[in-house]
Short mmCIF file of C-alpha atoms and ligand atoms in Angstrom, two decimals:
data_model
loop_
_atom_site.label_atom_id
_atom_site.label_comp_id
_atom_site.label_asym_id
_atom_site.label_seq_id
_atom_site.Cartn_x
_atom_site.Cartn_y
_atom_site.Cartn_z
CA MET A 1 107.76 141.72 21.22
CA SER A 2 111.03 143.45 22.16
CA LEU A 3 111.42 147.19 22.61
CA THR A 4 113.29 147.59 19.35
CA GLU A 5 110.43 145.87 17.49
CA LEU A 6 107.81 148.34 18.72
CA PRO A 7 105.98 149.97 15.80
CA ARG A 8 106.64 153.69 15.43
CA GLU A 9 103.35 154.45 13.61
CA PRO A 10 100.82 156.05 15.94
CA GLU A 11 97.93 153.88 14.76
CA SER A 12 99.55 150.55 15.48
CA LEU A 13 101.11 151.75 18.72
CA SER A 14 97.77 153.03 19.98
CA LEU A 15 96.24 149.62 19.23
CA LEU A 16 98.91 148.15 21.45
CA LEU A 17 98.75 150.66 24.26
CA GLY A 18 95.21 152.00 24.13
CA PRO A 19 93.66 155.36 23.22
CA ALA A 20 95.43 157.29 25.99
CA VAL A 21 98.58 157.49 23.84
CA LEU A 22 97.15 159.20 20.76
CA ASP A 23 98.78 162.50 21.66
CA MET A 24 101.92 162.80 19.48
CA ALA A 25 104.07 164.33 22.20
CA VAL A 26 103.18 161.44 24.45
CA LEU A 27 103.87 158.98 21.64
CA ASP A 28 107.31 160.42 21.07
CA SER A 29 108.22 160.01 24.67
CA LEU A 30 106.83 156.49 24.74
CA VAL A 31 109.04 155.07 22.01
CA PRO A 32 112.14 154.10 23.95
CA ASP A 33 115.53 154.86 22.49
CA PHE A 34 117.45 152.16 24.33
CA PRO A 35 118.12 148.64 23.13
CA ALA A 36 116.20 145.68 24.49
CA SER A 37 119.46 144.29 25.88
CA ASP A 38 119.58 147.26 28.27
CA VAL A 39 116.18 146.23 29.61
CA ASP A 40 117.53 142.73 30.15
CA ASP A 41 120.38 144.36 32.05
CA LEU A 42 117.82 146.16 34.25
CA ARG A 43 115.99 142.85 34.79
CA SER A 44 119.23 141.30 35.99
CA ARG A 45 119.71 144.08 38.56
CA VAL A 46 116.34 143.87 40.33
CA HIS A 47 114.46 141.13 42.14
CA GLY A 48 111.00 142.32 41.09
CA PRO A 49 109.42 142.15 37.63
CA VAL A 50 110.23 144.64 34.86
CA PHE A 51 107.59 145.50 32.26
CA ALA A 52 108.42 147.35 29.06
CA ALA A 53 106.01 149.03 26.65
CA GLY A 54 104.29 146.23 24.77
CA ASP A 55 104.74 143.65 27.53
CA ASP A 56 101.69 141.87 28.87
CA GLY A 57 101.13 143.07 32.37
CA LEU A 58 102.43 146.64 32.03
CA SER A 59 99.01 148.27 32.17
CA ALA A 60 97.93 146.12 35.14
CA GLU A 61 101.17 146.94 36.94
CA VAL A 62 100.64 150.70 36.65
CA ALA A 63 96.82 150.71 36.98
CA THR A 64 95.50 153.59 39.08
CA TRP A 65 92.77 153.64 41.72
CA ASN A 66 91.67 157.00 40.36
CA VAL A 67 91.05 155.68 36.87
CA ALA A 68 90.60 159.19 35.44
CA ILE A 69 94.36 159.03 34.81
CA THR A 70 95.99 156.18 32.87
CA HIS A 71 99.76 155.85 33.18
CA THR A 72 101.71 154.94 30.05
CA PRO A 73 105.32 154.73 31.23
CA ALA A 74 108.08 153.37 29.02
CA LEU A 75 108.97 150.86 31.73
CA ALA A 76 107.66 149.73 35.09
CA VAL A 77 109.73 148.12 37.82
CA GLY A 78 107.79 146.24 40.49
CA ALA A 79 110.17 146.96 43.35
CA THR A 80 110.42 144.39 46.14
CA CYS A 81 112.99 146.19 48.31
CA ALA A 82 115.04 149.37 48.64
CA ALA A 83 117.84 147.84 46.55
CA ASP A 84 115.38 147.38 43.64
CA VAL A 85 114.37 151.03 43.93
CA SER A 86 117.98 152.13 43.95
CA ALA A 87 118.86 149.99 40.92
CA ALA A 88 115.81 151.21 39.00
CA VAL A 89 116.57 154.88 39.69
CA SER A 90 120.23 154.50 38.68
CA TRP A 91 119.25 152.69 35.47
CA ALA A 92 116.67 155.36 34.61
CA VAL A 93 119.14 158.19 35.19
CA ALA A 94 121.75 156.45 33.02
CA HIS A 95 119.12 156.15 30.26
CA ARG A 96 117.85 159.73 30.71
CA LEU A 97 114.38 158.66 31.78
CA GLY A 98 112.33 160.53 34.35
CA VAL A 99 111.26 158.44 37.34
CA ALA A 100 107.69 158.15 38.63
CA VAL A 101 106.43 156.20 41.63
CA GLN A 102 103.11 154.63 42.46
CA ALA A 103 101.88 152.73 45.50
CA THR A 104 98.06 152.51 45.29
CA GLY A 105 97.15 154.93 42.49
CA HIS A 106 94.86 156.96 44.79
CA GLY A 107 96.65 160.19 43.94
CA PRO A 108 98.00 160.30 40.38
CA VAL A 109 98.76 163.88 39.34
CA ARG A 110 99.34 163.31 35.62
CA ASN A 111 100.16 160.50 33.22
CA ALA A 112 103.75 159.44 33.87
CA ALA A 113 104.16 158.94 30.11
CA GLY A 114 107.61 157.88 28.96
CA SER A 115 108.94 157.48 32.50
CA LEU A 116 110.38 154.58 34.37
CA MET A 117 107.66 153.98 36.94
CA VAL A 118 108.60 152.25 40.18
CA THR A 119 105.61 150.49 41.71
CA THR A 120 105.97 149.85 45.42
CA ARG A 121 102.99 147.64 46.21
CA ARG A 122 105.21 144.59 46.84
CA MET A 123 107.00 146.43 49.66
CA GLN A 124 104.66 145.43 52.46
CA GLY A 125 106.78 145.43 55.62
CA VAL A 126 105.13 146.80 58.77
CA PHE A 127 107.09 146.61 62.00
CA ILE A 128 105.56 147.91 65.23
CA ASP A 129 107.75 148.72 68.23
CA PRO A 130 105.21 148.82 71.08
CA GLU A 131 107.76 150.06 73.62
CA ALA A 132 108.92 152.99 71.53
CA ARG A 133 105.37 153.47 70.13
CA THR A 134 106.69 153.61 66.58
CA ALA A 135 106.11 151.85 63.29
CA ARG A 136 108.44 151.25 60.37
CA VAL A 137 106.27 151.14 57.28
CA GLU A 138 107.48 150.17 53.82
CA ALA A 139 106.53 152.09 50.71
CA GLY A 140 103.65 149.94 49.45
CA VAL A 141 101.69 149.67 52.68
CA LYS A 142 98.13 150.95 52.94
CA TRP A 143 96.88 152.51 56.17
CA HIS A 144 94.54 149.64 57.11
CA ARG A 145 97.52 147.32 57.68
CA VAL A 146 99.22 149.80 60.00
CA MET A 147 96.01 150.51 61.90
CA ALA A 148 95.32 146.80 62.39
CA ALA A 149 98.90 145.98 63.44
CA ALA A 150 99.13 148.99 65.78
CA ALA A 151 95.71 148.25 67.35
CA GLU A 152 97.05 144.95 68.69
CA PHE A 153 99.26 147.02 70.98
CA GLY A 154 96.67 149.67 71.83
CA LEU A 155 98.26 152.10 69.38
CA ALA A 156 97.05 154.05 66.33
CA GLY A 157 98.49 155.93 63.36
CA MET A 158 97.37 159.20 61.79
CA CYS A 159 95.16 157.62 59.13
CA GLY A 160 92.95 159.72 56.84
CA SER A 161 89.39 159.29 55.65
CA SER A 162 90.17 156.01 53.83
CA SER A 163 92.56 153.37 55.12
CA ASP A 164 92.85 152.07 51.54
CA VAL A 165 95.21 155.01 50.84
CA GLY A 166 98.99 154.49 50.93
CA VAL A 167 100.82 155.56 54.09
CA VAL A 168 103.78 157.08 52.27
CA GLY A 169 102.05 159.16 49.58
CA TYR A 170 99.47 160.43 52.08
CA THR A 171 102.06 161.33 54.71
CA LEU A 172 104.49 163.06 52.34
CA GLY A 173 101.62 165.33 51.24
CA GLY A 174 100.81 166.26 54.85
CA GLY A 175 98.08 163.78 55.71
CA LEU A 176 94.88 165.19 57.15
CA GLY A 177 92.88 162.71 59.20
CA SER A 178 90.28 162.39 61.91
CA LEU A 179 92.85 162.95 64.68
CA GLY A 180 94.14 166.08 62.97
CA ARG A 181 92.94 168.92 65.16
CA LYS A 182 94.32 167.18 68.23
CA HIS A 183 97.54 165.71 66.85
CA GLY A 184 98.32 167.61 63.63
CA PHE A 185 99.25 166.19 60.23
CA ALA A 186 100.58 162.66 59.71
CA ALA A 187 103.80 164.28 58.46
CA ASP A 188 104.24 165.81 61.92
CA HIS A 189 104.71 162.28 63.31
CA VAL A 190 107.49 161.12 61.01
CA LEU A 191 110.75 160.23 62.76
CA ALA A 192 112.82 159.03 59.82
CA VAL A 193 112.53 158.76 56.05
CA GLU A 194 114.37 156.12 54.04
CA LEU A 195 114.79 157.70 50.63
CA VAL A 196 116.46 156.81 47.32
CA THR A 197 117.61 160.02 45.67
CA ALA A 198 118.53 160.73 42.04
CA ASP A 199 122.13 159.60 42.66
CA GLY A 200 120.75 156.14 43.42
CA ARG A 201 121.77 156.41 47.07
CA LEU A 202 119.54 155.07 49.83
CA ARG A 203 119.62 157.63 52.64
CA ARG A 204 118.14 157.46 56.11
CA VAL A 205 116.97 161.03 56.55
CA THR A 206 116.29 162.34 60.06
CA ALA A 207 116.29 165.68 61.83
CA ASP A 208 119.91 164.98 62.83
CA SER A 209 121.34 163.35 59.70
CA GLU A 210 119.99 165.71 56.99
CA PRO A 211 117.84 168.40 58.61
CA GLU A 212 117.06 170.37 55.46
CA LEU A 213 116.00 167.33 53.42
CA PHE A 214 114.04 166.03 56.43
CA TRP A 215 112.17 169.34 56.60
CA ALA A 216 111.46 169.30 52.85
CA VAL A 217 110.36 165.71 52.28
CA ARG A 218 107.67 165.95 54.99
CA GLY A 219 105.27 168.02 52.90
CA GLY A 220 107.24 168.22 49.64
CA LYS A 221 105.84 164.84 48.54
CA GLY A 222 107.67 162.88 45.80
CA ASN A 223 109.96 165.68 44.63
CA PHE A 224 113.15 164.51 46.30
CA GLY A 225 113.23 160.82 45.52
CA ILE A 226 111.47 157.55 46.24
CA VAL A 227 110.73 156.82 49.87
CA THR A 228 111.32 153.15 50.60
CA ALA A 229 110.12 153.26 54.22
CA LEU A 230 108.91 155.69 56.87
CA GLU A 231 109.41 155.48 60.59
CA ILE A 232 106.41 157.06 62.30
CA GLU A 233 105.21 157.76 65.83
CA LEU A 234 102.06 155.98 66.99
CA LEU A 235 99.55 157.29 69.49
CA PRO A 236 98.33 155.39 72.55
CA LEU A 237 94.70 155.20 71.42
CA THR A 238 92.28 152.29 71.02
CA THR A 239 88.87 153.90 70.55
CA LEU A 240 87.33 157.15 69.46
CA TYR A 241 83.81 158.42 69.87
CA ALA A 242 83.12 158.89 66.22
CA GLY A 243 81.01 158.24 63.15
CA GLY A 244 78.77 159.99 60.66
CA LEU A 245 75.20 161.27 60.44
CA PHE A 246 73.24 161.59 57.20
CA PHE A 247 70.64 164.33 56.72
CA ALA A 248 68.23 164.84 53.82
CA GLY A 249 69.25 167.27 51.11
CA VAL A 250 66.17 169.36 51.84
CA ASP A 251 67.76 170.15 55.23
CA ALA A 252 71.13 171.16 53.74
CA ALA A 253 70.77 174.84 54.70
CA ALA A 254 69.77 174.03 58.28
CA VAL A 255 72.62 171.52 58.70
CA LEU A 256 75.35 173.61 57.07
CA HIS A 257 74.43 176.75 58.99
CA ALA A 258 74.27 174.76 62.23
CA TYR A 259 77.69 173.28 61.37
CA ARG A 260 79.36 176.65 60.81
CA ARG A 261 78.04 177.93 64.15
CA TRP A 262 78.86 174.70 66.00
CA ALA A 263 82.29 173.64 64.73
CA PRO A 264 84.22 176.71 65.99
CA SER A 265 82.93 176.01 69.51
CA LEU A 266 84.54 172.56 69.61
CA PRO A 267 87.74 171.72 71.47
CA GLU A 268 90.77 170.33 69.63
CA ASP A 269 89.74 166.84 70.74
CA VAL A 270 87.12 166.98 68.00
CA THR A 271 87.79 166.85 64.26
CA THR A 272 84.82 167.20 61.89
CA SER A 273 83.76 167.75 58.34
CA VAL A 274 80.50 168.09 56.47
CA ALA A 275 79.80 167.11 52.87
CA ILE A 276 77.02 167.45 50.35
CA LEU A 277 76.95 164.06 48.65
CA ARG A 278 75.13 163.17 45.44
CA MET A 279 74.73 159.44 45.92
CA PRO A 280 74.51 157.07 42.95
CA PRO A 281 71.32 155.01 42.44
CA MET A 282 73.08 151.81 43.53
CA ASP A 283 71.11 148.89 44.98
CA GLU A 284 73.79 148.40 47.64
CA LEU A 285 72.84 151.75 49.21
CA PRO A 286 70.00 151.94 51.75
CA PRO A 287 66.83 153.57 50.34
CA PRO A 288 67.18 156.92 52.20
CA LEU A 289 70.52 157.46 50.44
CA ARG A 290 70.05 155.66 47.10
CA GLY A 291 70.14 158.20 44.28
CA GLN A 292 69.64 161.06 46.74
CA THR A 293 71.49 164.27 47.50
CA VAL A 294 72.26 164.15 51.21
CA VAL A 295 74.40 165.94 53.79
CA HIS A 296 76.95 163.86 55.69
CA LEU A 297 78.39 165.08 58.99
CA ARG A 298 81.66 163.41 60.01
CA TYR A 299 82.60 163.52 63.70
CA ALA A 300 85.65 162.20 65.59
CA TYR A 301 86.29 162.82 69.29
CA SER A 302 89.61 161.49 70.58
CA GLY A 303 89.44 162.76 74.16
CA ILE A 304 88.88 160.60 77.22
CA ASP A 305 85.31 161.27 78.31
CA GLU A 306 82.42 159.72 76.34
CA ALA A 307 79.95 161.98 78.11
CA ASP A 308 81.83 164.99 76.73
CA ALA A 309 81.87 163.41 73.27
CA GLU A 310 78.10 163.01 73.33
CA ARG A 311 77.58 166.49 74.77
CA PHE A 312 79.64 168.01 71.91
CA ILE A 313 77.77 166.19 69.14
CA ALA A 314 74.31 166.78 70.68
CA PRO A 315 73.49 170.08 68.91
CA MET A 316 74.06 168.48 65.50
CA ARG A 317 71.82 165.50 66.30
CA THR A 318 68.92 167.96 66.45
CA ALA A 319 69.99 170.33 63.65
CA ALA A 320 67.56 168.44 61.38
CA PRO A 321 66.03 164.93 61.32
CA VAL A 322 68.80 162.32 61.00
CA LEU A 323 68.13 159.93 58.09
CA LEU A 324 70.57 157.34 59.36
CA GLY A 325 74.06 157.11 60.79
CA PHE A 326 76.02 156.25 63.88
CA VAL A 327 78.17 158.26 66.28
CA GLY A 328 79.49 156.28 69.24
CA PRO A 329 82.48 154.25 70.39
CA LEU A 330 84.58 153.22 67.40
CA ARG A 331 87.83 151.22 67.33
CA THR A 332 90.76 152.97 65.68
CA ASP A 333 90.94 150.23 63.04
CA GLU A 334 87.30 150.97 62.12
CA MET A 335 87.83 154.64 61.34
CA ASP A 336 86.74 154.25 57.70
CA ALA A 337 83.18 154.30 59.11
CA ILE A 338 83.57 158.04 59.76
CA HIS A 339 83.81 159.18 56.12
CA MET A 340 82.63 156.02 54.33
CA ASP A 341 84.79 156.71 51.27
CA PRO A 342 84.47 154.35 48.29
CA VAL A 343 86.90 151.43 48.16
CA ASP A 344 86.52 150.35 44.53
CA PRO A 345 88.41 152.37 41.89
CA VAL A 346 86.62 155.44 40.56
CA PRO A 347 87.34 158.08 37.93
CA ALA A 348 87.59 161.29 39.95
CA TRP A 349 88.25 164.94 39.16
CA GLU A 350 89.02 166.91 42.30
CA LYS A 351 90.08 170.34 43.49
CA GLY A 352 90.58 171.93 46.90
CA MET A 353 90.90 175.40 48.39
CA LEU A 354 91.53 176.91 51.83
CA LEU A 355 89.00 179.15 53.50
CA ALA A 356 89.89 181.90 55.95
CA ASP A 357 86.34 182.03 57.25
CA LEU A 358 83.09 180.10 57.03
CA THR A 359 80.56 182.88 57.46
CA ALA A 360 76.79 182.68 56.98
CA GLU A 361 77.31 184.35 53.58
CA ALA A 362 79.94 181.75 52.63
CA VAL A 363 77.54 178.92 53.48
CA ASP A 364 74.80 180.61 51.44
CA ALA A 365 77.20 180.98 48.52
CA LEU A 366 78.14 177.30 48.77
CA LEU A 367 74.47 176.29 48.84
CA ASP A 368 73.66 178.56 45.87
CA ALA A 369 76.50 177.01 43.86
CA ALA A 370 76.24 173.35 44.87
CA GLY A 371 73.20 172.86 47.12
CA PRO A 372 70.71 170.06 46.49
CA GLN A 373 68.42 172.32 44.43
CA VAL A 374 71.17 172.88 41.82
CA GLU A 375 71.86 170.37 39.05
CA VAL A 376 75.64 169.94 39.22
CA PRO A 377 77.70 166.95 38.09
CA LEU A 378 79.58 166.78 41.40
CA ILE A 379 79.72 163.78 43.71
CA MET A 380 80.96 165.59 46.79
CA VAL A 381 81.42 169.12 48.08
CA GLU A 382 83.10 168.93 51.46
CA VAL A 383 84.08 171.44 54.11
CA ARG A 384 86.62 170.29 56.69
CA GLN A 385 87.43 172.24 59.81
CA LEU A 386 91.19 172.57 60.31
CA GLY A 387 92.92 174.57 63.05
CA GLY A 388 94.11 173.20 66.38
CA ALA A 389 97.34 171.22 66.07
CA LEU A 390 97.01 171.38 62.27
CA ALA A 391 97.78 175.08 62.54
CA ARG A 392 100.95 174.66 64.62
CA GLN A 393 104.38 173.54 63.48
CA PRO A 394 105.45 170.31 65.17
CA GLN A 395 108.57 170.13 67.32
CA GLU A 396 110.59 169.39 64.16
CA PRO A 397 109.09 171.88 61.68
CA ASN A 398 108.26 170.63 58.19
CA ALA A 399 107.13 171.89 54.78
CA VAL A 400 103.47 170.79 54.97
CA ALA A 401 101.32 173.12 52.85
CA GLY A 402 98.15 174.74 54.15
CA ARG A 403 99.21 175.01 57.76
CA GLY A 404 97.35 177.70 59.64
CA ALA A 405 94.13 177.69 57.65
CA PRO A 406 90.92 177.29 59.68
CA TRP A 407 88.88 175.57 56.94
CA MET A 408 89.22 173.87 53.62
CA VAL A 409 86.72 173.09 50.89
CA PHE A 410 87.07 170.20 48.46
CA VAL A 411 85.03 169.36 45.37
CA LEU A 412 84.98 166.01 43.58
CA GLY A 413 83.22 164.99 40.40
CA PRO A 414 83.30 162.14 37.90
CA GLY A 415 86.55 162.23 35.91
CA VAL A 416 85.09 160.69 32.78
CA PRO A 417 85.87 161.74 29.18
CA GLU A 418 82.20 162.62 28.39
CA LEU A 419 82.25 165.26 31.16
CA ALA A 420 85.88 166.34 30.72
CA GLN A 421 84.87 169.94 29.97
CA VAL A 422 81.88 170.18 32.27
CA VAL A 423 83.05 168.79 35.61
CA PRO A 424 86.22 170.91 35.96
CA ALA A 425 84.30 174.04 34.94
CA VAL A 426 81.51 173.37 37.45
CA GLY A 427 83.93 172.32 40.19
CA ARG A 428 86.10 175.39 39.73
CA GLY A 429 82.91 177.45 39.57
CA VAL A 430 81.89 176.26 43.04
CA LEU A 431 85.30 177.26 44.38
CA ALA A 432 85.08 180.60 42.57
CA ALA A 433 81.76 181.25 44.34
CA LEU A 434 83.69 180.96 47.63
CA GLN A 435 86.68 183.02 46.49
CA ARG A 436 85.79 185.96 48.77
CA TRP A 437 86.43 183.76 51.81
CA SER A 438 89.46 181.93 50.44
CA MET A 439 93.03 182.27 51.56
CA PRO A 440 96.30 181.52 49.76
CA GLY A 441 97.64 177.99 49.75
CA CYS A 442 96.18 174.50 49.65
CA LEU A 443 96.67 171.15 51.33
CA LEU A 444 98.81 169.26 48.83
CA ASN A 445 96.79 166.05 49.13
CA HIS A 446 93.67 168.05 48.27
CA LEU A 447 95.14 170.18 45.48
CA GLY A 448 93.54 167.95 42.84
CA ASP A 449 93.73 168.95 39.21
CA VAL A 450 96.80 171.12 38.57
CA SER A 451 97.74 173.07 35.46
CA GLY A 452 101.48 172.98 36.17
CA PRO A 453 104.30 173.66 38.63
CA GLU A 454 103.20 177.23 39.44
CA GLU A 455 99.85 175.98 40.74
CA VAL A 456 101.66 173.42 42.91
CA ALA A 457 104.05 176.11 44.14
CA ALA A 458 101.09 178.33 45.07
CA ALA A 459 99.98 175.69 47.58
CA TYR A 460 102.90 176.77 49.79
CA PRO A 461 103.91 180.12 51.25
CA ARG A 462 106.48 181.85 48.99
CA ALA A 463 109.39 181.37 51.40
CA THR A 464 108.58 177.67 51.73
CA VAL A 465 108.62 177.17 47.95
CA GLU A 466 111.98 178.91 47.63
CA ARG A 467 113.41 176.72 50.36
CA LEU A 468 111.88 173.57 48.81
CA ARG A 469 113.30 174.49 45.41
CA ALA A 470 116.76 174.98 46.94
CA VAL A 471 116.60 171.49 48.44
CA LYS A 472 115.37 170.12 45.11
CA ARG A 473 118.31 171.73 43.27
CA ALA A 474 120.69 170.13 45.75
CA VAL A 475 119.34 166.55 45.65
CA ASP A 476 117.72 166.35 42.20
CA PRO A 477 119.48 168.95 40.02
CA ALA A 478 118.46 167.25 36.75
CA GLY A 479 114.78 167.01 37.71
CA VAL A 480 114.51 163.22 37.66
CA PHE A 481 111.40 163.21 39.88
CA THR A 482 108.82 165.45 38.23
CA PHE A 483 105.73 163.30 37.67
CA GLY A 484 104.04 164.05 41.00
CA HIS A 485 103.43 167.45 42.54
CA ALA A 486 106.40 169.12 40.83
CA PHE A 487 107.03 172.72 41.85
C1 FAD B 1 89.39 157.90 48.66
C2 FAD B 1 90.48 158.88 49.05
C3 FAD B 1 90.50 159.40 50.32
C4 FAD B 1 91.51 160.29 50.70
N1 FAD B 1 91.49 160.82 51.96
C5 FAD B 1 92.47 161.69 52.33
C6 FAD B 1 92.47 162.26 53.63
O1 FAD B 1 91.57 162.02 54.43
N2 FAD B 1 93.49 163.09 53.97
C7 FAD B 1 94.52 163.36 53.11
O2 FAD B 1 95.44 164.08 53.49
N3 FAD B 1 94.52 162.85 51.85
C8 FAD B 1 93.52 162.04 51.45
N4 FAD B 1 93.51 161.53 50.18
C9 FAD B 1 94.56 161.95 49.24
C10 FAD B 1 95.76 161.00 49.34
O3 FAD B 1 96.43 161.19 50.56
C11 FAD B 1 96.73 161.31 48.19
O4 FAD B 1 96.08 161.09 46.97
C12 FAD B 1 97.99 160.47 48.27
O5 FAD B 1 98.92 160.97 47.35
C13 FAD B 1 97.73 159.02 47.96
O6 FAD B 1 98.92 158.29 48.07
P1 FAD B 1 99.00 156.84 47.45
O7 FAD B 1 100.38 156.37 47.61
O8 FAD B 1 97.89 156.04 48.02
O9 FAD B 1 98.67 157.10 45.91
P2 FAD B 1 99.61 156.98 44.62
O10 FAD B 1 98.77 157.43 43.49
O11 FAD B 1 100.22 155.65 44.52
O12 FAD B 1 100.75 158.04 44.86
C14 FAD B 1 100.45 159.41 44.75
C15 FAD B 1 101.70 160.23 44.83
O13 FAD B 1 102.29 160.08 46.11
C16 FAD B 1 103.70 160.16 45.99
N5 FAD B 1 104.29 158.91 46.43
C17 FAD B 1 103.68 157.71 46.60
N6 FAD B 1 104.57 156.80 47.01
C18 FAD B 1 105.76 157.43 47.11
C19 FAD B 1 107.06 157.04 47.48
N7 FAD B 1 107.33 155.79 47.85
N8 FAD B 1 108.04 157.95 47.47
C20 FAD B 1 107.80 159.22 47.11
N9 FAD B 1 106.59 159.66 46.74
C21 FAD B 1 105.58 158.78 46.75
C22 FAD B 1 104.02 160.39 44.52
O14 FAD B 1 104.11 161.78 44.30
C23 FAD B 1 102.79 159.84 43.84
O15 FAD B 1 102.58 160.43 42.58
C24 FAD B 1 92.52 160.65 49.77
C25 FAD B 1 92.49 160.14 48.47
C26 FAD B 1 91.48 159.26 48.11
C27 FAD B 1 91.45 158.73 46.70
#
């Protein structure tokens, strides 16, 4: 079926595209007002596949990892190279379509309905320069490929809790990982950004070539264009002393209070977090965890002395009986074992907040709101300790949100239609219970559900937003890129 043959009646269109398009405003934006011959013209300009509404393969092309959000763009271009991205952006601008981008679908912000969505998963180049200790990473690459390739040279990147996440999306939003307190955000280790802007131009953006755009794009996420590749610094690191310990839910108070006393005493070599997890009753899980509410301590020491690493973790090993877990030598390409995030797609609703302090009263408030004794439809309530290098601007300052906060809290629940009213209310309720200890701002990658641009803007200090908006006006005056974290 060609674009011009698409039915305009909502009923028949929803049969074609699924229930997510029943909203009339969405429907209006979905019905393209360009002739099918123009789509053929786009096809002739790119090497990768082009999918239009109604084409087989469109929904698979734009499928998300976080399946709580379904994308229904007017068109998708499966980019294979920077030239494809450039051609797709120019075509979209000429046809007055907004442009969205997706690599892995781990972090959709809202349905990119009616857009031209560029998917980058075919852009898989990873080039390691062991002498310079750098990597050039193309837009579709997930962290596990970089970690594996870098490990061959005794190097590591600034991966987060899951190496299934895309390098580019994660890094543009800051990128908080298990090396964070020692080495800062992933965005602090970016040397160059290859970026297609709304004028269709591919720019190599560095501190020297375009300092203001370089400042903005490292933290300002997808607002300035589509990144086709990043050049990043790697660290000379092969192993950590790291892992996770599980405690029974009944010991949540003992563990969380021990954690809040312990974590501030740690050097910057150590990055930690602690989470209350409500585990599903899945057969794959070991019996102590299956269907249970448990507390998971995550620990990563990246210093040089294993004896120190063990000495630092020791107080938490005795905070309560350990159900199971492992903290010991861990290769940098095995870092997923620290957080043990899910790999298969899930429907997730999430929301984060910064904390100025994690006092005994704050821990009590968290336990009252989300402890194991409370029936809440949340999968995870996590506290991560920040500070250290995460609090300091790197040598080339950037726009990363949330810098300077000592703690953050993050709640995650099932993003399923049956609980669409309940989960956000409960999740926001847990954060509200901690409001007294909160501070302004949020890590962009942990902002979660947003009501609109003002909530995104509030993640940054006021002066940062004004500066980001000035850069946005200069490089994207028509607002072509607004489907991500638009401010
Ligand atoms: C299981 C899991 C674990 C996570 N752990 C961490 C963590 O430890 N630390 C942390 O900081 N974050 C973490 N995150 C959040 C994650 O970093 C963000 O969701 C990030 O946006 C994912 O990027 P992606 O490309 O994989 O996802 P996608 O959904 O493909 O992209 C998300 C957004 O990133 C931007 N983007 C992606 N590619 C490009 C591009 N080429 N050019 C411009 N913009 C682009 C766009 O705004 C896009 O909407 C985690 C998320 C999940 C689901």
